[in-house]
mmCIF file of C-alpha atoms and ligand atoms in Angstrom:
data_model
loop_
_atom_site.group_PDB
_atom_site.id
_atom_site.type_symbol
_atom_site.label_atom_id
_atom_site.label_comp_id
_atom_site.label_asym_id
_atom_site.label_seq_id
_atom_site.Cartn_x
_atom_site.Cartn_y
_atom_site.Cartn_z
ATOM 1 C CA UNK A 1 -25.295 32.640 -58.285
ATOM 2 C CA UNK A 2 -22.480 31.592 -56.591
ATOM 3 C CA UNK A 3 -22.511 33.059 -53.629
ATOM 4 C CA UNK A 4 -24.664 31.086 -50.967
ATOM 5 C CA UNK A 5 -26.892 33.409 -48.534
ATOM 6 C CA UNK A 6 -26.243 31.514 -45.307
ATOM 7 C CA UNK A 7 -22.346 32.982 -45.535
ATOM 8 C CA UNK A 8 -23.826 37.219 -45.985
ATOM 9 C CA UNK A 9 -22.941 38.947 -43.331
ATOM 10 C CA UNK A 10 -26.487 39.928 -41.759
ATOM 11 C CA UNK A 11 -26.106 43.637 -43.828
ATOM 12 C CA UNK A 12 -25.931 41.762 -46.638
ATOM 13 C CA UNK A 13 -28.719 39.584 -45.500
ATOM 14 C CA UNK A 14 -30.950 42.639 -44.521
ATOM 15 C CA UNK A 15 -30.549 43.773 -48.373
ATOM 16 C CA UNK A 16 -30.641 41.931 -50.504
ATOM 17 C CA UNK A 17 -32.203 37.896 -48.884
ATOM 18 C CA UNK A 18 -34.682 36.414 -51.044
ATOM 19 C CA UNK A 19 -33.982 38.104 -53.899
ATOM 20 C CA UNK A 20 -36.156 36.365 -57.012
ATOM 21 C CA UNK A 21 -36.349 39.572 -59.758
ATOM 22 C CA UNK A 22 -38.360 39.022 -62.763
ATOM 23 C CA UNK A 23 -37.357 39.480 -66.218
ATOM 24 C CA UNK A 24 -37.656 42.886 -66.295
ATOM 25 C CA UNK A 25 -34.203 43.035 -63.934
ATOM 26 C CA UNK A 26 -35.612 45.428 -61.547
ATOM 27 C CA UNK A 27 -33.351 46.891 -58.340
ATOM 28 C CA UNK A 28 -36.455 47.223 -55.801
ATOM 29 C CA UNK A 29 -37.904 44.131 -55.265
ATOM 30 C CA UNK A 30 -41.698 43.694 -57.946
ATOM 31 C CA UNK A 31 -44.347 44.854 -55.620
ATOM 32 C CA UNK A 32 -46.949 42.140 -56.727
ATOM 33 C CA UNK A 33 -50.665 42.702 -56.429
ATOM 34 C CA UNK A 34 -52.018 39.606 -57.146
ATOM 35 C CA UNK A 35 -55.148 37.335 -55.782
ATOM 36 C CA UNK A 36 -54.288 35.081 -57.654
ATOM 37 C CA UNK A 37 -52.535 32.745 -60.592
ATOM 38 C CA UNK A 38 -53.171 31.277 -63.714
ATOM 39 C CA UNK A 39 -51.627 27.055 -64.998
ATOM 40 C CA UNK A 40 -51.064 26.487 -68.241
ATOM 41 C CA UNK A 41 -53.493 23.646 -67.833
ATOM 42 C CA UNK A 42 -55.995 21.529 -66.211
ATOM 43 C CA UNK A 43 -53.383 19.283 -64.830
ATOM 44 C CA UNK A 44 -50.707 21.779 -64.505
ATOM 45 C CA UNK A 45 -53.099 22.891 -61.183
ATOM 46 C CA UNK A 46 -53.789 19.936 -59.998
ATOM 47 C CA UNK A 47 -49.848 19.239 -59.582
ATOM 48 C CA UNK A 48 -49.824 22.598 -57.868
ATOM 49 C CA UNK A 49 -52.454 22.464 -55.402
ATOM 50 C CA UNK A 50 -51.522 18.032 -54.933
ATOM 51 C CA UNK A 51 -47.612 20.495 -53.692
ATOM 52 C CA UNK A 52 -46.622 17.807 -56.293
ATOM 53 C CA UNK A 53 -45.823 21.044 -58.424
ATOM 54 C CA UNK A 54 -44.155 24.384 -56.178
ATOM 55 C CA UNK A 55 -46.069 27.678 -57.714
ATOM 56 C CA UNK A 56 -48.514 30.570 -56.085
ATOM 57 C CA UNK A 57 -51.828 29.455 -56.244
ATOM 58 C CA UNK A 58 -53.839 32.427 -54.286
ATOM 59 C CA UNK A 59 -52.804 35.371 -51.991
ATOM 60 C CA UNK A 60 -54.316 33.622 -49.101
ATOM 61 C CA UNK A 61 -51.252 31.306 -49.176
ATOM 62 C CA UNK A 62 -48.622 33.117 -51.080
ATOM 63 C CA UNK A 63 -47.632 36.053 -53.118
ATOM 64 C CA UNK A 64 -44.170 36.584 -54.576
ATOM 65 C CA UNK A 65 -43.545 40.064 -52.896
ATOM 66 C CA UNK A 66 -44.228 38.718 -49.934
ATOM 67 C CA UNK A 67 -42.355 35.492 -50.205
ATOM 68 C CA UNK A 68 -39.489 37.350 -50.688
ATOM 69 C CA UNK A 69 -40.284 39.371 -47.414
ATOM 70 C CA UNK A 70 -40.851 35.954 -45.636
ATOM 71 C CA UNK A 71 -37.242 34.299 -47.638
ATOM 72 C CA UNK A 72 -35.240 37.287 -46.605
ATOM 73 C CA UNK A 73 -36.723 38.006 -42.909
ATOM 74 C CA UNK A 74 -35.730 33.389 -42.170
ATOM 75 C CA UNK A 75 -32.188 34.209 -43.554
ATOM 76 C CA UNK A 76 -31.520 36.980 -41.031
ATOM 77 C CA UNK A 77 -33.558 34.972 -38.128
ATOM 78 C CA UNK A 78 -31.270 32.122 -38.520
ATOM 79 C CA UNK A 79 -34.201 30.268 -38.872
ATOM 80 C CA UNK A 80 -35.474 27.434 -41.735
ATOM 81 C CA UNK A 81 -38.308 29.775 -42.776
ATOM 82 C CA UNK A 82 -40.759 31.833 -42.088
ATOM 83 C CA UNK A 83 -44.513 32.931 -42.667
ATOM 84 C CA UNK A 84 -45.729 36.578 -43.213
ATOM 85 C CA UNK A 85 -49.171 37.661 -41.533
ATOM 86 C CA UNK A 86 -51.070 40.688 -41.190
ATOM 87 C CA UNK A 87 -49.772 42.186 -37.856
ATOM 88 C CA UNK A 88 -47.970 40.611 -34.893
ATOM 89 C CA UNK A 89 -51.523 39.838 -32.549
ATOM 90 C CA UNK A 90 -52.460 37.605 -35.982
ATOM 91 C CA UNK A 91 -48.934 35.584 -35.437
ATOM 92 C CA UNK A 92 -49.743 35.494 -31.650
ATOM 93 C CA UNK A 93 -52.688 34.212 -32.267
ATOM 94 C CA UNK A 94 -52.102 31.880 -35.326
ATOM 95 C CA UNK A 95 -49.017 30.602 -32.652
ATOM 96 C CA UNK A 96 -50.635 29.636 -30.422
ATOM 97 C CA UNK A 97 -53.790 28.391 -31.704
ATOM 98 C CA UNK A 98 -52.290 25.522 -33.926
ATOM 99 C CA UNK A 99 -50.874 24.593 -31.482
ATOM 100 C CA UNK A 100 -52.791 24.097 -28.988
ATOM 101 C CA UNK A 101 -57.405 22.652 -28.549
ATOM 102 C CA UNK A 102 -59.235 21.640 -26.114
ATOM 103 C CA UNK A 103 -57.495 20.349 -22.497
ATOM 104 C CA UNK A 104 -54.005 21.631 -23.098
ATOM 105 C CA UNK A 105 -52.422 23.668 -20.400
ATOM 106 C CA UNK A 106 -50.101 26.986 -22.110
ATOM 107 C CA UNK A 107 -47.304 28.351 -18.865
ATOM 108 C CA UNK A 108 -46.943 31.697 -19.633
ATOM 109 C CA UNK A 109 -44.680 35.297 -17.833
ATOM 110 C CA UNK A 110 -46.976 37.713 -16.205
ATOM 111 C CA UNK A 111 -46.109 40.805 -18.510
ATOM 112 C CA UNK A 112 -46.953 40.554 -21.341
ATOM 113 C CA UNK A 113 -48.045 42.656 -24.589
ATOM 114 C CA UNK A 114 -51.669 43.557 -23.338
ATOM 115 C CA UNK A 115 -53.679 41.883 -26.510
ATOM 116 C CA UNK A 116 -51.451 38.616 -25.535
ATOM 117 C CA UNK A 117 -52.652 38.918 -22.256
ATOM 118 C CA UNK A 118 -56.564 38.573 -24.251
ATOM 119 C CA UNK A 119 -55.926 36.383 -25.989
ATOM 120 C CA UNK A 120 -54.951 34.457 -23.063
ATOM 121 C CA UNK A 121 -56.935 35.192 -20.346
ATOM 122 C CA UNK A 122 -60.165 35.773 -22.489
ATOM 123 C CA UNK A 123 -59.705 33.936 -25.978
ATOM 124 C CA UNK A 124 -57.723 30.906 -24.524
ATOM 125 C CA UNK A 125 -60.201 29.713 -21.646
ATOM 126 C CA UNK A 126 -63.175 29.637 -24.356
ATOM 127 C CA UNK A 127 -61.866 26.851 -26.316
ATOM 128 C CA UNK A 128 -60.383 25.041 -23.685
ATOM 129 C CA UNK A 129 -56.845 26.175 -22.170
ATOM 130 C CA UNK A 130 -55.597 27.057 -19.513
ATOM 131 C CA UNK A 131 -53.101 29.572 -18.870
ATOM 132 C CA UNK A 132 -50.924 29.185 -15.571
ATOM 133 C CA UNK A 133 -48.918 32.752 -15.139
ATOM 134 C CA UNK A 134 -45.726 32.386 -13.933
ATOM 135 C CA UNK A 135 -42.724 35.114 -13.168
ATOM 136 C CA UNK A 136 -40.468 34.417 -15.904
ATOM 137 C CA UNK A 137 -37.546 35.411 -14.947
ATOM 138 C CA UNK A 138 -37.732 31.996 -12.644
ATOM 139 C CA UNK A 139 -36.941 29.107 -14.707
ATOM 140 C CA UNK A 140 -38.110 27.382 -11.928
ATOM 141 C CA UNK A 141 -41.485 29.130 -11.697
ATOM 142 C CA UNK A 142 -42.281 27.457 -15.162
ATOM 143 C CA UNK A 143 -40.627 24.423 -13.509
ATOM 144 C CA UNK A 144 -43.791 24.271 -11.186
ATOM 145 C CA UNK A 145 -46.097 25.436 -13.230
ATOM 146 C CA UNK A 146 -45.525 21.865 -15.921
ATOM 147 C CA UNK A 147 -48.942 19.835 -16.566
ATOM 148 C CA UNK A 148 -49.655 16.543 -17.813
ATOM 149 C CA UNK A 149 -51.252 18.202 -20.460
ATOM 150 C CA UNK A 150 -48.925 21.301 -20.504
ATOM 151 C CA UNK A 151 -48.016 22.089 -24.806
ATOM 152 C CA UNK A 152 -46.572 25.827 -24.745
ATOM 153 C CA UNK A 153 -44.240 27.734 -22.886
ATOM 154 C CA UNK A 154 -45.217 31.506 -24.474
ATOM 155 C CA UNK A 155 -42.462 33.479 -23.801
ATOM 156 C CA UNK A 156 -41.819 36.786 -23.932
ATOM 157 C CA UNK A 157 -38.297 38.566 -23.405
ATOM 158 C CA UNK A 158 -37.732 41.221 -22.306
ATOM 159 C CA UNK A 159 -40.963 41.647 -21.471
ATOM 160 C CA UNK A 160 -42.806 44.896 -22.084
ATOM 161 C CA UNK A 161 -43.419 47.240 -20.244
ATOM 162 C CA UNK A 162 -40.310 46.700 -17.723
ATOM 163 C CA UNK A 163 -37.914 44.774 -19.659
ATOM 164 C CA UNK A 164 -37.556 42.252 -17.235
ATOM 165 C CA UNK A 165 -35.593 39.532 -19.316
ATOM 166 C CA UNK A 166 -36.667 34.705 -19.690
ATOM 167 C CA UNK A 167 -33.291 33.009 -19.019
ATOM 168 C CA UNK A 168 -34.340 31.776 -22.578
ATOM 169 C CA UNK A 169 -32.682 28.150 -22.713
ATOM 170 C CA UNK A 170 -33.670 27.192 -19.580
ATOM 171 C CA UNK A 171 -36.806 27.633 -20.035
ATOM 172 C CA UNK A 172 -36.379 26.237 -23.232
ATOM 173 C CA UNK A 173 -34.930 23.556 -21.412
ATOM 174 C CA UNK A 174 -37.580 23.034 -19.023
ATOM 175 C CA UNK A 175 -39.967 22.896 -21.641
ATOM 176 C CA UNK A 176 -38.673 19.754 -24.399
ATOM 177 C CA UNK A 177 -38.527 17.721 -21.005
ATOM 178 C CA UNK A 178 -42.188 18.741 -20.465
ATOM 179 C CA UNK A 179 -42.982 18.061 -24.245
ATOM 180 C CA UNK A 180 -44.087 21.440 -24.730
ATOM 181 C CA UNK A 181 -43.338 23.771 -27.875
ATOM 182 C CA UNK A 182 -41.575 27.034 -26.644
ATOM 183 C CA UNK A 183 -43.173 30.482 -28.016
ATOM 184 C CA UNK A 184 -40.791 33.639 -27.586
ATOM 185 C CA UNK A 185 -41.967 36.915 -28.888
ATOM 186 C CA UNK A 186 -39.460 38.967 -30.099
ATOM 187 C CA UNK A 187 -40.009 41.757 -30.696
ATOM 188 C CA UNK A 188 -38.212 44.080 -28.016
ATOM 189 C CA UNK A 189 -34.760 42.029 -28.890
ATOM 190 C CA UNK A 190 -35.825 42.954 -32.730
ATOM 191 C CA UNK A 191 -34.228 40.353 -34.914
ATOM 192 C CA UNK A 192 -30.675 41.301 -34.543
ATOM 193 C CA UNK A 193 -30.058 41.170 -31.222
ATOM 194 C CA UNK A 194 -31.561 37.785 -30.009
ATOM 195 C CA UNK A 195 -31.622 34.487 -31.683
ATOM 196 C CA UNK A 196 -34.528 32.199 -29.426
ATOM 197 C CA UNK A 197 -34.876 28.895 -32.417
ATOM 198 C CA UNK A 198 -30.237 28.757 -31.274
ATOM 199 C CA UNK A 199 -31.255 29.567 -27.420
ATOM 200 C CA UNK A 200 -33.380 26.557 -28.407
ATOM 201 C CA UNK A 201 -36.882 28.054 -28.491
ATOM 202 C CA UNK A 202 -38.923 26.152 -31.220
ATOM 203 C CA UNK A 203 -41.116 29.033 -33.177
ATOM 204 C CA UNK A 204 -40.429 32.902 -33.061
ATOM 205 C CA UNK A 205 -43.012 36.376 -33.252
ATOM 206 C CA UNK A 206 -42.200 39.583 -34.008
ATOM 207 C CA UNK A 207 -44.609 42.779 -35.350
ATOM 208 C CA UNK A 208 -43.250 43.980 -37.902
ATOM 209 C CA UNK A 209 -45.307 46.672 -37.141
ATOM 210 C CA UNK A 210 -42.436 48.359 -34.827
ATOM 211 C CA UNK A 211 -38.775 47.776 -36.071
ATOM 212 C CA UNK A 212 -38.851 45.939 -38.951
ATOM 213 C CA UNK A 213 -41.477 48.918 -41.340
ATOM 214 C CA UNK A 214 -39.825 51.892 -37.830
ATOM 215 C CA UNK A 215 -41.162 54.084 -40.145
ATOM 216 C CA UNK A 216 -44.937 54.106 -39.566
ATOM 217 C CA UNK A 217 -46.719 52.924 -42.232
ATOM 218 C CA UNK A 218 -47.697 49.615 -42.386
ATOM 219 C CA UNK A 219 -49.096 46.790 -39.892
ATOM 220 C CA UNK A 220 -47.049 43.258 -39.640
ATOM 221 C CA UNK A 221 -45.297 39.734 -38.080
ATOM 222 C CA UNK A 222 -44.424 37.395 -38.935
ATOM 223 C CA UNK A 223 -43.656 33.749 -37.483
ATOM 224 C CA UNK A 224 -40.879 31.545 -37.301
ATOM 225 C CA UNK A 225 -39.324 28.033 -37.057
ATOM 226 C CA UNK A 226 -38.145 24.728 -38.837
ATOM 227 C CA UNK A 227 -40.173 23.853 -42.098
ATOM 228 C CA UNK A 228 -41.556 20.926 -39.682
ATOM 229 C CA UNK A 229 -43.466 23.185 -37.573
ATOM 230 C CA UNK A 230 -44.324 24.842 -40.494
ATOM 231 C CA UNK A 231 -45.206 22.659 -42.473
ATOM 232 C CA UNK A 232 -46.752 20.178 -39.659
ATOM 233 C CA UNK A 233 -47.916 22.670 -37.548
ATOM 234 C CA UNK A 234 -48.629 26.085 -39.126
ATOM 235 C CA UNK A 235 -49.468 25.345 -42.604
ATOM 236 C CA UNK A 236 -53.010 24.677 -42.456
ATOM 237 C CA UNK A 237 -53.881 26.102 -40.323
ATOM 238 C CA UNK A 238 -52.675 30.019 -41.850
ATOM 239 C CA UNK A 239 -54.008 29.296 -45.141
ATOM 240 C CA UNK A 240 -57.690 29.042 -44.247
ATOM 241 C CA UNK A 241 -57.727 31.285 -41.119
ATOM 242 C CA UNK A 242 -56.753 34.091 -43.156
ATOM 243 C CA UNK A 243 -54.252 36.739 -41.865
ATOM 244 C CA UNK A 244 -52.197 36.400 -44.813
ATOM 245 C CA UNK A 245 -49.973 39.844 -44.695
ATOM 246 C CA UNK A 246 -50.745 42.706 -47.458
ATOM 247 C CA UNK A 247 -48.465 42.174 -51.097
ATOM 248 C CA UNK A 248 -47.790 46.043 -50.304
ATOM 249 C CA UNK A 249 -47.430 45.809 -46.657
ATOM 250 C CA UNK A 250 -45.064 43.129 -47.311
ATOM 251 C CA UNK A 251 -43.309 45.283 -49.743
ATOM 252 C CA UNK A 252 -42.321 48.281 -47.255
ATOM 253 C CA UNK A 253 -41.566 45.922 -44.450
ATOM 254 C CA UNK A 254 -38.268 45.039 -47.393
ATOM 255 C CA UNK A 255 -37.614 48.163 -47.706
ATOM 256 C CA UNK A 256 -37.914 47.842 -43.753
ATOM 257 C CA UNK A 257 -35.175 45.343 -43.396
ATOM 258 C CA UNK A 258 -32.890 46.532 -46.493
ATOM 259 C CA UNK A 259 -32.490 49.860 -43.570
ATOM 260 C CA UNK A 260 -32.783 47.885 -40.244
ATOM 261 C CA UNK A 261 -29.309 47.295 -38.760
ATOM 262 C CA UNK A 262 -28.385 50.727 -39.810
ATOM 263 C CA UNK A 263 -31.762 52.057 -37.607
ATOM 264 C CA UNK A 264 -31.736 49.444 -34.624
ATOM 265 C CA UNK A 265 -28.026 50.073 -34.091
ATOM 266 C CA UNK A 266 -28.396 54.125 -34.144
ATOM 267 C CA UNK A 267 -31.569 53.173 -31.261
ATOM 268 C CA UNK A 268 -29.419 51.489 -29.570
ATOM 269 C CA UNK A 269 -26.516 54.152 -29.400
ATOM 270 C CA UNK A 270 -29.113 56.435 -28.773
ATOM 271 C CA UNK A 271 -31.249 54.839 -26.624
ATOM 272 C CA UNK A 272 -27.408 54.428 -23.953
ATOM 273 C CA UNK A 273 -27.495 57.548 -24.325
ATOM 274 C CA UNK A 274 -30.865 59.019 -22.591
ATOM 275 C CA UNK A 275 -31.400 55.220 -20.124
ATOM 276 C CA UNK A 276 -28.543 57.277 -18.700
ATOM 277 C CA UNK A 277 -29.269 61.240 -18.563
ATOM 278 C CA UNK A 278 -32.550 59.432 -17.576
ATOM 279 C CA UNK A 279 -30.313 58.102 -14.221
ATOM 280 C CA UNK A 280 -28.242 60.396 -13.365
ATOM 281 C CA UNK A 281 -31.877 63.267 -12.884
ATOM 282 C CA UNK A 282 -32.855 63.981 -9.259
ATOM 283 C CA UNK A 283 -36.492 62.992 -10.020
ATOM 284 C CA UNK A 284 -35.757 59.535 -11.886
ATOM 285 C CA UNK A 285 -36.616 56.840 -8.692
ATOM 286 C CA UNK A 286 -35.644 53.796 -10.744
ATOM 287 C CA UNK A 287 -34.634 53.009 -14.600
ATOM 288 C CA UNK A 288 -34.407 49.807 -16.893
ATOM 289 C CA UNK A 289 -32.746 49.181 -19.157
ATOM 290 C CA UNK A 290 -31.020 46.055 -20.666
ATOM 291 C CA UNK A 291 -27.738 47.986 -21.576
ATOM 292 C CA UNK A 292 -26.973 49.599 -17.916
ATOM 293 C CA UNK A 293 -25.162 47.549 -15.947
ATOM 294 C CA UNK A 294 -27.516 48.448 -13.249
ATOM 295 C CA UNK A 295 -30.800 46.434 -14.942
ATOM 296 C CA UNK A 296 -30.497 43.537 -12.490
ATOM 297 C CA UNK A 297 -30.677 40.858 -15.414
ATOM 298 C CA UNK A 298 -27.593 42.710 -17.022
ATOM 299 C CA UNK A 299 -24.957 39.762 -16.128
ATOM 300 C CA UNK A 300 -27.626 36.945 -18.172
ATOM 301 C CA UNK A 301 -28.694 39.886 -20.847
ATOM 302 C CA UNK A 302 -24.887 39.466 -21.824
ATOM 303 C CA UNK A 303 -25.365 35.483 -22.178
ATOM 304 C CA UNK A 304 -28.130 35.884 -24.345
ATOM 305 C CA UNK A 305 -28.635 39.396 -25.800
ATOM 306 C CA UNK A 306 -25.881 40.625 -28.189
ATOM 307 C CA UNK A 307 -27.623 44.490 -28.284
ATOM 308 C CA UNK A 308 -30.079 46.257 -25.821
ATOM 309 C CA UNK A 309 -32.669 47.783 -27.861
ATOM 310 C CA UNK A 310 -34.698 50.913 -28.251
ATOM 311 C CA UNK A 311 -37.102 50.277 -25.153
ATOM 312 C CA UNK A 312 -35.798 51.981 -21.828
ATOM 313 C CA UNK A 313 -39.057 51.955 -18.574
ATOM 314 C CA UNK A 314 -38.410 54.686 -16.035
ATOM 315 C CA UNK A 315 -40.144 54.701 -12.942
ATOM 316 C CA UNK A 316 -40.691 58.602 -11.453
ATOM 317 C CA UNK A 317 -42.932 58.170 -8.530
ATOM 318 C CA UNK A 318 -46.376 58.896 -9.102
ATOM 319 C CA UNK A 319 -49.231 59.742 -12.148
ATOM 320 C CA UNK A 320 -48.524 62.910 -12.178
ATOM 321 C CA UNK A 321 -45.061 63.032 -11.790
ATOM 322 C CA UNK A 322 -45.038 61.106 -15.055
ATOM 323 C CA UNK A 323 -47.404 62.664 -17.019
ATOM 324 C CA UNK A 324 -46.519 66.063 -16.453
ATOM 325 C CA UNK A 325 -42.802 64.261 -17.762
ATOM 326 C CA UNK A 326 -44.616 63.572 -20.913
ATOM 327 C CA UNK A 327 -46.992 66.992 -21.465
ATOM 328 C CA UNK A 328 -43.929 68.395 -20.797
ATOM 329 C CA UNK A 329 -41.216 67.123 -24.056
ATOM 330 C CA UNK A 330 -41.634 68.711 -26.902
ATOM 331 C CA UNK A 331 -39.589 66.862 -29.482
ATOM 332 C CA UNK A 332 -40.494 62.997 -28.098
ATOM 333 C CA UNK A 333 -44.371 62.484 -29.527
ATOM 334 C CA UNK A 334 -46.632 60.460 -27.027
ATOM 335 C CA UNK A 335 -47.843 57.459 -28.310
ATOM 336 C CA UNK A 336 -47.536 53.846 -27.357
ATOM 337 C CA UNK A 337 -45.419 52.711 -30.743
ATOM 338 C CA UNK A 338 -42.161 51.456 -30.334
ATOM 339 C CA UNK A 339 -39.089 50.720 -32.513
ATOM 340 C CA UNK A 340 -40.479 54.095 -34.846
ATOM 341 C CA UNK A 341 -37.791 56.616 -36.473
ATOM 342 C CA UNK A 342 -38.989 59.338 -34.171
ATOM 343 C CA UNK A 343 -38.809 58.892 -30.248
ATOM 344 C CA UNK A 344 -41.859 58.303 -28.253
ATOM 345 C CA UNK A 345 -42.724 57.634 -24.829
ATOM 346 C CA UNK A 346 -46.781 56.529 -23.024
ATOM 347 C CA UNK A 347 -47.706 55.599 -19.740
ATOM 348 C CA UNK A 348 -48.039 52.055 -19.483
ATOM 349 C CA UNK A 349 -50.538 52.244 -16.570
ATOM 350 C CA UNK A 350 -53.337 54.757 -18.291
ATOM 351 C CA UNK A 351 -52.297 53.590 -22.087
ATOM 352 C CA UNK A 352 -50.736 49.884 -23.033
ATOM 353 C CA UNK A 353 -51.534 48.159 -19.747
ATOM 354 C CA UNK A 354 -54.628 50.333 -18.320
ATOM 355 C CA UNK A 355 -56.667 46.650 -18.952
ATOM 356 C CA UNK A 356 -54.944 44.855 -16.110
ATOM 357 C CA UNK A 357 -56.319 45.054 -12.879
ATOM 358 C CA UNK A 358 -53.907 47.862 -10.148
ATOM 359 C CA UNK A 359 -53.169 44.206 -8.354
ATOM 360 C CA UNK A 360 -52.322 42.433 -11.290
ATOM 361 C CA UNK A 361 -49.958 45.253 -13.205
ATOM 362 C CA UNK A 362 -48.264 45.546 -8.954
ATOM 363 C CA UNK A 363 -47.627 42.108 -9.590
ATOM 364 C CA UNK A 364 -45.812 42.828 -11.911
ATOM 365 C CA UNK A 365 -44.125 45.687 -10.720
ATOM 366 C CA UNK A 366 -45.712 48.537 -13.060
ATOM 367 C CA UNK A 367 -47.191 51.299 -10.600
ATOM 368 C CA UNK A 368 -47.919 54.616 -11.939
ATOM 369 C CA UNK A 369 -45.099 56.484 -11.760
ATOM 370 C CA UNK A 370 -43.689 54.725 -14.554
ATOM 371 C CA UNK A 371 -42.983 56.133 -18.340
ATOM 372 C CA UNK A 372 -42.113 53.575 -21.159
ATOM 373 C CA UNK A 373 -39.645 54.817 -24.215
ATOM 374 C CA UNK A 374 -38.623 54.566 -27.312
ATOM 375 C CA UNK A 375 -35.985 55.899 -28.896
ATOM 376 C CA UNK A 376 -35.769 57.222 -32.168
ATOM 377 C CA UNK A 377 -32.920 58.503 -34.945
ATOM 378 C CA UNK A 378 -33.399 62.631 -33.899
ATOM 379 C CA UNK A 379 -29.595 63.491 -32.502
ATOM 380 C CA UNK A 380 -28.828 62.031 -28.766
ATOM 381 C CA UNK A 381 -28.068 65.629 -27.680
ATOM 382 C CA UNK A 382 -31.616 66.888 -28.973
ATOM 383 C CA UNK A 383 -32.942 63.830 -27.499
ATOM 384 C CA UNK A 384 -30.810 64.428 -24.191
ATOM 385 C CA UNK A 385 -32.219 68.640 -23.906
ATOM 386 C CA UNK A 386 -35.726 67.480 -24.284
ATOM 387 C CA UNK A 387 -35.826 64.418 -21.704
ATOM 388 C CA UNK A 388 -33.434 66.565 -19.068
ATOM 389 C CA UNK A 389 -35.921 69.341 -19.229
ATOM 390 C CA UNK A 390 -39.770 67.121 -19.520
ATOM 391 C CA UNK A 391 -37.340 65.214 -15.712
ATOM 392 C CA UNK A 392 -36.969 68.704 -15.106
ATOM 393 C CA UNK A 393 -40.904 70.021 -15.021
ATOM 394 C CA UNK A 394 -41.445 66.852 -13.818
HETATM 395 C C1 LIG B 401 -46.843 45.327 -31.005
HETATM 396 C C2 LIG B 401 -46.795 44.176 -30.745
HETATM 397 C C3 LIG B 401 -47.065 42.885 -30.466
HETATM 398 C C4 LIG B 401 -48.318 43.005 -31.588
HETATM 399 O O1 LIG B 401 -48.142 43.608 -32.800
HETATM 400 P P1 LIG B 401 -49.373 44.296 -33.644
HETATM 401 O O2 LIG B 401 -48.361 44.143 -35.079
HETATM 402 O O3 LIG B 401 -49.253 45.513 -32.602
HETATM 403 O O4 LIG B 401 -50.403 43.380 -34.212
HETATM 404 C C5 LIG B 401 -46.903 41.800 -30.330
HETATM 405 N N1 LIG B 401 -45.823 41.990 -29.385
HETATM 406 C C6 LIG B 401 -45.515 42.729 -28.904
HETATM 407 C C7 LIG B 401 -44.624 42.653 -27.733
HETATM 408 C C8 LIG B 401 -45.634 44.033 -29.227
HETATM 409 O O5 LIG B 401 -44.433 44.392 -28.803
#
């Protein structure tokens, strides 16, 4: 092929990136439900195991369908390499445990996805890794938390559920000076709207469960970065601990990537309209949406993101009001997922963030009145009517 895929626009990358056809010339990517692979000779097996000759060995190490997914996602991200994982949490777990060992120190933003918080607060300490939580929006807080043994920074931006933004370039520069790796959980921004590697991050992780599938079907995840970091830090960890993505799920996620840009751009357009409806309603105390000029970090968003995404958070003042709102919705589902074609809303304090103490929630500003919403692909007019009516009843 004469064309270099790296010169392609995003839409072309999403449809054709990583394409590898069998001799049958199939148009839709082939689904290889194959655990293991035969070698032509004992010598060929030897060369494949040594890495001298390329080729597949075992599904835990790699699979042709999974590899198309990895190459397509790497091309989208602008990363040298990608390793797919069975879920977003498998990616976060591997990203942290691959580069941390006993005696190391991690710095992380205070507002994080609930399971990430569990890994850091409950699991890492069992292996002798301490963490300092910081106010992620403030570069000075990251700098002040650096210790001689700081080995990694974990950034989630926009953060769940209140959409605080970490200044990634500034924080990555501090990490670089400290000799620490920067891991960015880029789920809320999606690979379309934020490029952490270009901002100085070493590793980007995704839950492909969210926008990349985006149709409520399968779990998946990914770790992206340079070939050097993937080979030296993550290759053996992933091969031997076994968080491999199922090829079936890789195939579903490939179909998801084909329509990712279409879906996320429409979801974002819809979310902008719905955020305005919420902001205009008398029952709303505060709305947080990355696409609104009243987001407290609007200038930073304009610098480091190219789109606002489809998640909105808003405060209705009390748990009772938030629950009345949720219970009055007729089109939106009450669900904690996000990035789906179907619009959904959740009450973080009693669902995704219930394992945090009340004080910890208050520290990140998550009081009982907040609702988090993921806007889908239904008609914006129908969604606006649903939200407006539910707000009346809140
Ligand atoms: C959902 C999510 C995860 C975890 O992904 P799973 O695929 O559910 O394991 C991690 N980080 C963020 C920000 C998420 O939204």
